[in-house]
Amino acid sequence: MEVGKLLEEKVSRRGLIKGMGKLVVGATGIAVVSGFGTKILGNAEAAKKMSSELPWPYKKFSSKDIKRAAEIAHANWFKGFCTFATLSGIVEMLKEKVGEPYKSLPLEAFIFAHGGTAGWGGTCGTLIGSGIAASLATGHKTGEQIANEVVDFYSETALPIYVPDHPKAELKAKSTSHSPVCHISVGKWMKAEGIAEGKGPEGVGFLSAQQMDRCARLSADVATRTIELLNDWADAKFKTAHTSPVMANKIPSQNNCTDCHGDKIPSPGPFGTGMDILTGKH
Amino acid sequence: MEVGKLLEEKVSRRGLIKGMGKLVVGATGIAVVSGFGTKILGNAEAAKKMSSELPWPYKKFSSKDIKRAAEIAHANWFKGFCTFATLSGIVEMLKEKVGEPYKSLPLEAFIFAHGGTAGWGGTCGTLIGSGIAASLATGHKTGEQIANEVVDFYSETALPIYVPDHPKAELKAKSTSHSPVCHISVGKWMKAEGIAEGKGPEGVGFLSAQQMDRCARLSADVATRTIELLNDWADAKFKTAHTSPVMANKIPSQNNCTDCHGDKIPSPGPFGTGMDILTGKH
């Protein structure tokens, strides 16, 4: 595949020094930032400038760091919704642990991606925040691999797991979305919680205290999973466990075909005729 | 709504100097960057540092600039797919026209969002690139309003419109997705082009020369529409024309309900019972 080859070459050209550290090309020149080097230089010295080159320096999160990142993500949902919540949960900690270039990242530039992009119910915004953080810290190739694993976690895990010390609402239900799509994920959870039909205390399912706290907790869950994988990567233990659906299904897709297609799932082979359902020929 | 109020207050506190220019708070201090000021200071002087505060300076694109942005977007699809294509089409021009902080933006951090996020078929990656560019140049509130208008354009327009000087394939079809979701948008277009069932010259619909050039052209279309709205904003002419579905439908959603729900669309009122289709109770 031409495109894949191009990307592959691009990554190779960057010449990452594997197993040793990460090459950071910034406005101030080139610096090899290894775990060792970062320690000697100190956080503030490691990378003073915002850099258009990836990856940026990463320092492993302790259990305590992860707990704080989750707390920030949960709290920040109420300031800027899901993408901002997940991204800032990770990046606020990296500002403390690493400093620049994370301090210069304009976190508000990504708020728009909430609610599946400006409220259009597409990809859950937490996954956009997660993918940005993972790509900044590891580069675009590993960042996308981590994003793929996080989407799989999001789709196949009963969420939310995180229980805040100071919840905004008591929640009963967890649900598995089988999809990264906000509309499906939120809808299934509200059904499970019993507030899909306006039964929440505020008389409405969406924007009830429960739904908002669910999405805030889920932001913490996605931040936590992202950090776990970043820590694995820092230990050279990260492995891709799942094939992206675009390769597995030969079209950008999810694995919850029946949710939308009913039993009219595209037949085997390249695309079969399953798209018929979208054009009314069924 | 508490969250909306919080965001509203946040935007007010920023105190944008309307009609005059944009307030840029960077590492070097505070500078008022008006069209006039930018001219005097010169591009390189206007904003030397990457800044975590938005908006970043914006300069209107001429027709020639827009054409070049579209060309870059189309060409860059083949380097990093849709999000990278749309975002870099706009930002590469802003690097030339404005300089920093755009030069320091790590464009590769957003590649992962292609194919509806790591190939999971959610929100079309072009819309993520568009929303980031719009938010950088106008701040998160207007950025999201522009993102919403661009998603509406994407969903309700027969695309692709853009015809490159150097196409990678000849295309016959345009299609209207009625959705920002990659899987639906790509699927409908391949059906319209007649390559949904492996009829492309490469014997496969997805990753055929046609499908790739379609997505590259669409990246140019989304970049172009984003720039048109940014130019309107710079002229104080930008108006929100559409309500985001999250407010209109009271859940993050699209307006193509029947594509997935068939005729079992949620009944009126807060969420009705339409989620039944997702839980198999229909």
Short mmCIF file of N, CA, C and O in Angstrom, two decimals, chain B residues 5-96:
data_model
loop_
_atom_site.label_atom_id
_atom_site.label_comp_id
_atom_site.label_asym_id
_atom_site.label_seq_id
_atom_site.Cartn_x
_atom_site.Cartn_y
_atom_site.Cartn_z
N LYS B 5 -22.84 27.40 31.38
CA LYS B 5 -22.61 28.65 32.11
C LYS B 5 -21.12 28.81 32.43
O LYS B 5 -20.54 29.88 32.25
N LEU B 6 -20.54 27.71 32.89
CA LEU B 6 -19.10 27.72 33.20
C LEU B 6 -18.28 28.12 31.99
O LEU B 6 -17.39 28.96 32.07
N LEU B 7 -18.62 27.50 30.87
CA LEU B 7 -17.87 27.79 29.64
C LEU B 7 -18.09 29.23 29.21
O LEU B 7 -17.18 29.90 28.76
N GLU B 8 -19.34 29.68 29.37
CA GLU B 8 -19.70 31.05 28.99
C GLU B 8 -18.87 32.06 29.78
O GLU B 8 -18.30 32.98 29.22
N GLU B 9 -18.80 31.83 31.10
CA GLU B 9 -18.05 32.72 31.97
C GLU B 9 -16.57 32.75 31.60
O GLU B 9 -15.92 33.77 31.59
N LYS B 10 -16.10 31.54 31.27
CA LYS B 10 -14.70 31.39 30.93
C LYS B 10 -14.35 32.26 29.71
O LYS B 10 -13.34 32.92 29.66
N VAL B 11 -15.24 32.21 28.74
CA VAL B 11 -15.02 32.97 27.51
C VAL B 11 -15.09 34.47 27.81
O VAL B 11 -14.28 35.25 27.33
N SER B 12 -16.05 34.88 28.64
CA SER B 12 -16.21 36.30 28.96
C SER B 12 -14.96 36.83 29.67
O SER B 12 -14.49 37.92 29.38
N ARG B 13 -14.45 36.01 30.60
CA ARG B 13 -13.27 36.44 31.35
C ARG B 13 -12.09 36.75 30.45
O ARG B 13 -11.24 37.57 30.77
N ARG B 14 -12.04 36.03 29.34
CA ARG B 14 -10.90 36.22 28.45
C ARG B 14 -10.87 37.64 27.89
O ARG B 14 -9.81 38.15 27.53
N GLY B 15 -12.04 38.27 27.80
CA GLY B 15 -12.11 39.68 27.40
C GLY B 15 -11.52 39.98 26.04
O GLY B 15 -10.61 40.79 25.90
N LEU B 16 -12.03 39.34 25.02
CA LEU B 16 -11.53 39.61 23.68
C LEU B 16 -11.88 41.04 23.28
O LEU B 16 -12.95 41.54 23.60
N ILE B 17 -10.95 41.68 22.63
CA ILE B 17 -11.19 43.05 22.17
C ILE B 17 -11.84 42.95 20.79
O ILE B 17 -11.18 42.80 19.77
N LYS B 18 -13.17 43.00 20.81
CA LYS B 18 -13.90 42.70 19.58
C LYS B 18 -13.77 43.81 18.54
O LYS B 18 -13.77 44.97 18.86
N GLY B 19 -13.70 43.41 17.30
CA GLY B 19 -13.68 44.35 16.21
C GLY B 19 -12.33 45.05 16.05
O GLY B 19 -12.08 45.74 15.10
N MET B 20 -11.46 44.85 17.01
CA MET B 20 -10.18 45.55 16.99
C MET B 20 -9.03 44.59 16.71
O MET B 20 -8.15 44.85 15.92
N GLY B 21 -9.07 43.49 17.40
CA GLY B 21 -7.97 42.55 17.22
C GLY B 21 -8.09 41.42 18.18
O GLY B 21 -9.15 41.21 18.77
N LYS B 22 -7.04 40.69 18.38
CA LYS B 22 -7.08 39.53 19.25
C LYS B 22 -6.00 39.66 20.31
O LYS B 22 -4.91 40.10 20.04
N LEU B 23 -6.37 39.27 21.52
CA LEU B 23 -5.44 39.37 22.63
C LEU B 23 -4.62 38.09 22.70
O LEU B 23 -5.17 37.00 22.80
N VAL B 24 -3.34 38.21 22.62
CA VAL B 24 -2.49 37.02 22.64
C VAL B 24 -1.63 37.04 23.90
O VAL B 24 -0.86 37.97 24.12
N VAL B 25 -1.82 36.05 24.74
CA VAL B 25 -1.01 35.96 25.94
C VAL B 25 0.01 34.85 25.74
O VAL B 25 -0.34 33.69 25.63
N GLY B 26 1.23 35.19 25.65
CA GLY B 26 2.27 34.20 25.39
C GLY B 26 3.32 34.22 26.47
O GLY B 26 3.19 34.95 27.46
N ALA B 27 4.35 33.43 26.28
CA ALA B 27 5.42 33.35 27.27
C ALA B 27 6.13 34.70 27.39
O ALA B 27 6.73 35.02 28.41
N THR B 28 6.04 35.48 26.34
CA THR B 28 6.76 36.76 26.34
C THR B 28 5.93 37.91 26.89
O THR B 28 6.38 39.04 26.92
N GLY B 29 4.71 37.63 27.30
CA GLY B 29 3.86 38.69 27.85
C GLY B 29 2.58 38.82 27.06
O GLY B 29 2.13 37.87 26.43
N ILE B 30 2.00 39.98 27.10
CA ILE B 30 0.70 40.19 26.46
C ILE B 30 0.86 41.18 25.31
O ILE B 30 1.51 42.20 25.44
N ALA B 31 0.29 40.85 24.19
CA ALA B 31 0.36 41.74 23.04
C ALA B 31 -0.99 41.82 22.35
O ALA B 31 -1.65 40.80 22.18
N VAL B 32 -1.42 43.00 22.01
CA VAL B 32 -2.65 43.13 21.24
C VAL B 32 -2.27 43.09 19.76
O VAL B 32 -1.49 43.90 19.28
N VAL B 33 -2.80 42.08 19.09
CA VAL B 33 -2.45 41.89 17.70
C VAL B 33 -3.64 42.26 16.84
O VAL B 33 -4.58 41.49 16.69
N SER B 34 -3.67 43.43 16.32
CA SER B 34 -4.73 43.83 15.40
C SER B 34 -4.21 43.67 13.99
O SER B 34 -3.03 43.43 13.78
N GLY B 35 -5.10 43.83 13.02
CA GLY B 35 -4.65 43.74 11.64
C GLY B 35 -3.56 44.77 11.41
O GLY B 35 -2.54 44.50 10.78
N PHE B 36 -3.77 45.95 11.95
CA PHE B 36 -2.82 47.04 11.83
C PHE B 36 -1.49 46.69 12.50
O PHE B 36 -0.42 46.78 11.90
N GLY B 37 -1.60 46.24 13.79
CA GLY B 37 -0.41 45.91 14.55
C GLY B 37 0.42 44.82 13.91
O GLY B 37 1.64 44.90 13.86
N THR B 38 -0.27 43.83 13.37
CA THR B 38 0.43 42.72 12.75
C THR B 38 1.26 43.21 11.57
O THR B 38 2.37 42.77 11.34
N LYS B 39 0.67 44.16 10.82
CA LYS B 39 1.37 44.70 9.67
C LYS B 39 2.66 45.41 10.09
O LYS B 39 3.71 45.24 9.49
N ILE B 40 2.55 46.24 11.12
CA ILE B 40 3.71 46.99 11.58
C ILE B 40 4.80 46.07 12.13
O ILE B 40 5.97 46.19 11.78
N LEU B 41 4.37 45.12 12.96
CA LEU B 41 5.34 44.25 13.61
C LEU B 41 5.97 43.25 12.64
O LEU B 41 7.08 42.79 12.85
N GLY B 42 5.23 42.92 11.58
CA GLY B 42 5.72 41.91 10.67
C GLY B 42 5.31 40.54 11.19
O GLY B 42 5.08 40.37 12.38
N ASN B 43 5.23 39.57 10.31
CA ASN B 43 4.77 38.23 10.69
C ASN B 43 5.59 37.64 11.81
O ASN B 43 5.08 37.11 12.78
N ALA B 44 6.90 37.69 11.66
CA ALA B 44 7.78 36.98 12.59
C ALA B 44 7.72 37.58 13.98
O ALA B 44 7.91 36.89 14.97
N GLU B 45 7.42 38.87 14.05
CA GLU B 45 7.41 39.54 15.35
C GLU B 45 6.09 39.41 16.08
O GLU B 45 6.02 39.58 17.30
N ALA B 46 5.03 39.16 15.34
CA ALA B 46 3.69 39.22 15.92
C ALA B 46 3.51 38.26 17.09
O ALA B 46 2.89 38.60 18.08
N ALA B 47 4.02 37.09 16.98
CA ALA B 47 3.84 36.11 18.05
C ALA B 47 4.95 35.08 17.93
O ALA B 47 4.85 34.12 17.19
N LYS B 48 6.01 35.31 18.63
CA LYS B 48 7.19 34.46 18.45
C LYS B 48 7.07 33.10 19.11
O LYS B 48 7.72 32.15 18.72
N LYS B 49 6.29 33.03 20.17
CA LYS B 49 6.25 31.81 20.95
C LYS B 49 4.96 31.04 20.74
O LYS B 49 3.90 31.63 20.55
N MET B 50 5.07 29.73 20.86
CA MET B 50 3.88 28.90 20.99
C MET B 50 3.16 29.36 22.24
O MET B 50 3.80 29.65 23.26
N SER B 51 1.87 29.45 22.17
CA SER B 51 1.12 29.95 23.31
C SER B 51 -0.01 29.00 23.67
O SER B 51 -0.71 28.50 22.80
N SER B 52 -0.16 28.77 24.97
CA SER B 52 -1.26 27.92 25.40
C SER B 52 -2.58 28.68 25.39
O SER B 52 -3.64 28.09 25.56
N GLU B 53 -2.53 29.97 25.18
CA GLU B 53 -3.74 30.78 25.16
C GLU B 53 -4.23 30.99 23.74
O GLU B 53 -3.43 31.25 22.83
N LEU B 54 -5.50 30.92 23.58
CA LEU B 54 -6.11 31.13 22.27
C LEU B 54 -6.89 32.44 22.28
O LEU B 54 -7.27 32.91 23.34
N PRO B 55 -7.20 33.03 21.12
CA PRO B 55 -6.80 32.55 19.80
C PRO B 55 -5.38 32.97 19.42
O PRO B 55 -4.84 33.90 19.97
N TRP B 56 -4.85 32.22 18.46
CA TRP B 56 -3.60 32.61 17.83
C TRP B 56 -3.94 33.61 16.71
O TRP B 56 -5.09 33.66 16.27
N PRO B 57 -2.94 34.36 16.26
CA PRO B 57 -3.23 35.34 15.19
C PRO B 57 -3.75 34.67 13.92
O PRO B 57 -3.34 33.56 13.59
N TYR B 58 -4.65 35.36 13.25
CA TYR B 58 -5.16 34.86 11.96
C TYR B 58 -5.07 35.99 10.93
O TYR B 58 -5.32 37.14 11.24
N LYS B 59 -4.71 35.61 9.73
CA LYS B 59 -4.72 36.57 8.61
C LYS B 59 -5.57 35.99 7.50
O LYS B 59 -5.41 34.82 7.14
N LYS B 60 -6.46 36.81 6.98
CA LYS B 60 -7.37 36.34 5.94
C LYS B 60 -6.63 35.71 4.76
O LYS B 60 -5.56 36.15 4.36
N PHE B 61 -7.24 34.65 4.22
CA PHE B 61 -6.70 33.98 3.04
C PHE B 61 -7.26 34.66 1.79
O PHE B 61 -8.47 34.90 1.70
N SER B 62 -6.41 34.93 0.80
CA SER B 62 -6.87 35.38 -0.52
C SER B 62 -7.37 34.16 -1.29
O SER B 62 -7.18 33.01 -0.86
N SER B 63 -8.01 34.40 -2.43
CA SER B 63 -8.47 33.28 -3.27
C SER B 63 -7.29 32.38 -3.64
O SER B 63 -7.40 31.15 -3.67
N LYS B 64 -6.15 33.02 -3.91
CA LYS B 64 -4.96 32.26 -4.27
C LYS B 64 -4.48 31.42 -3.09
O LYS B 64 -4.07 30.27 -3.25
N ASP B 65 -4.53 32.03 -1.89
CA ASP B 65 -4.14 31.29 -0.67
C ASP B 65 -5.04 30.07 -0.47
O ASP B 65 -4.57 28.99 -0.10
N ILE B 66 -6.34 30.26 -0.70
CA ILE B 66 -7.28 29.15 -0.51
C ILE B 66 -6.98 28.03 -1.49
O ILE B 66 -7.00 26.85 -1.13
N LYS B 67 -6.69 28.41 -2.73
CA LYS B 67 -6.36 27.39 -3.74
C LYS B 67 -5.12 26.60 -3.32
O LYS B 67 -5.08 25.37 -3.42
N ARG B 68 -4.13 27.31 -2.79
CA ARG B 68 -2.91 26.62 -2.35
C ARG B 68 -3.17 25.72 -1.14
O ARG B 68 -2.63 24.62 -1.04
N ALA B 69 -4.01 26.20 -0.21
CA ALA B 69 -4.35 25.39 0.95
C ALA B 69 -5.03 24.09 0.51
O ALA B 69 -4.74 23.00 1.03
N ALA B 70 -5.92 24.21 -0.47
CA ALA B 70 -6.62 23.02 -0.99
C ALA B 70 -5.64 22.06 -1.65
O ALA B 70 -5.73 20.83 -1.48
N GLU B 71 -4.69 22.62 -2.40
CA GLU B 71 -3.67 21.78 -3.05
C GLU B 71 -2.83 21.03 -2.01
O GLU B 71 -2.55 19.84 -2.17
N ILE B 72 -2.45 21.75 -0.95
CA ILE B 72 -1.65 21.12 0.11
C ILE B 72 -2.46 20.02 0.79
O ILE B 72 -1.96 18.91 1.03
N ALA B 73 -3.73 20.32 1.09
CA ALA B 73 -4.58 19.32 1.75
C ALA B 73 -4.68 18.06 0.89
O ALA B 73 -4.51 16.94 1.38
N HIS B 74 -4.94 18.25 -0.40
CA HIS B 74 -5.07 17.09 -1.30
C HIS B 74 -3.77 16.29 -1.34
O HIS B 74 -3.78 15.06 -1.17
N ALA B 75 -2.67 16.99 -1.52
CA ALA B 75 -1.37 16.29 -1.61
C ALA B 75 -1.00 15.61 -0.30
O ALA B 75 -0.46 14.50 -0.29
N ASN B 76 -1.31 16.27 0.82
CA ASN B 76 -0.90 15.74 2.12
C ASN B 76 -1.74 14.56 2.61
O ASN B 76 -1.35 13.87 3.54
N TRP B 77 -2.90 14.34 1.98
CA TRP B 77 -3.66 13.13 2.33
C TRP B 77 -2.77 11.91 2.09
O TRP B 77 -2.78 10.97 2.89
N PHE B 78 -1.98 11.96 1.04
CA PHE B 78 -1.16 10.80 0.68
C PHE B 78 0.08 10.68 1.57
O PHE B 78 0.83 9.73 1.47
N LYS B 79 0.27 11.67 2.45
CA LYS B 79 1.37 11.60 3.41
C LYS B 79 0.89 11.21 4.81
O LYS B 79 1.64 10.61 5.57
N GLY B 80 -0.34 11.59 5.17
CA GLY B 80 -0.79 11.32 6.54
C GLY B 80 -2.29 11.21 6.70
O GLY B 80 -2.81 11.35 7.80
N PHE B 81 -3.00 10.97 5.60
CA PHE B 81 -4.45 10.78 5.63
C PHE B 81 -5.23 12.06 5.99
O PHE B 81 -4.68 13.15 5.97
N CYS B 82 -6.49 11.89 6.36
CA CYS B 82 -7.47 12.97 6.32
C CYS B 82 -7.30 14.09 7.35
O CYS B 82 -7.39 15.28 7.00
N THR B 83 -7.10 13.75 8.62
CA THR B 83 -6.98 14.80 9.64
C THR B 83 -5.75 15.66 9.35
O THR B 83 -5.80 16.89 9.35
N PHE B 84 -4.65 14.98 9.12
CA PHE B 84 -3.39 15.65 8.79
C PHE B 84 -3.56 16.50 7.53
O PHE B 84 -3.07 17.64 7.46
N ALA B 85 -4.25 15.97 6.54
CA ALA B 85 -4.43 16.66 5.26
C ALA B 85 -5.15 18.00 5.46
O ALA B 85 -4.66 19.05 5.05
N THR B 86 -6.31 17.94 6.10
CA THR B 86 -7.11 19.16 6.27
C THR B 86 -6.40 20.16 7.17
O THR B 86 -6.31 21.35 6.86
N LEU B 87 -5.89 19.68 8.29
CA LEU B 87 -5.21 20.57 9.24
C LEU B 87 -3.97 21.19 8.61
O LEU B 87 -3.75 22.41 8.71
N SER B 88 -3.16 20.39 7.94
CA SER B 88 -1.91 20.93 7.39
C SER B 88 -2.18 21.84 6.20
O SER B 88 -1.43 22.79 5.97
N GLY B 89 -3.26 21.59 5.46
CA GLY B 89 -3.62 22.49 4.36
C GLY B 89 -3.81 23.91 4.87
O GLY B 89 -3.34 24.88 4.27
N ILE B 90 -4.49 24.04 6.01
CA ILE B 90 -4.73 25.35 6.60
C ILE B 90 -3.48 25.88 7.31
O ILE B 90 -3.07 27.02 7.11
N VAL B 91 -2.85 25.02 8.11
CA VAL B 91 -1.75 25.48 8.97
C VAL B 91 -0.47 25.76 8.17
O VAL B 91 0.27 26.69 8.50
N GLU B 92 -0.20 24.99 7.13
CA GLU B 92 1.00 25.29 6.32
C GLU B 92 0.91 26.70 5.74
O GLU B 92 1.92 27.41 5.67
N MET B 93 -0.28 27.11 5.37
CA MET B 93 -0.47 28.48 4.84
C MET B 93 -0.32 29.51 5.96
O MET B 93 0.24 30.59 5.76
N LEU B 94 -0.83 29.18 7.16
CA LEU B 94 -0.70 30.11 8.28
C LEU B 94 0.75 30.22 8.74
O LEU B 94 1.18 31.25 9.26
N LYS B 95 1.51 29.15 8.56
CA LYS B 95 2.96 29.23 8.85
C LYS B 95 3.60 30.28 7.97
O LYS B 95 4.43 31.06 8.42
N GLU B 96 3.18 30.30 6.70
CA GLU B 96 3.74 31.30 5.77
C GLU B 96 3.21 32.70 6.06
O GLU B 96 3.96 33.67 6.07
#
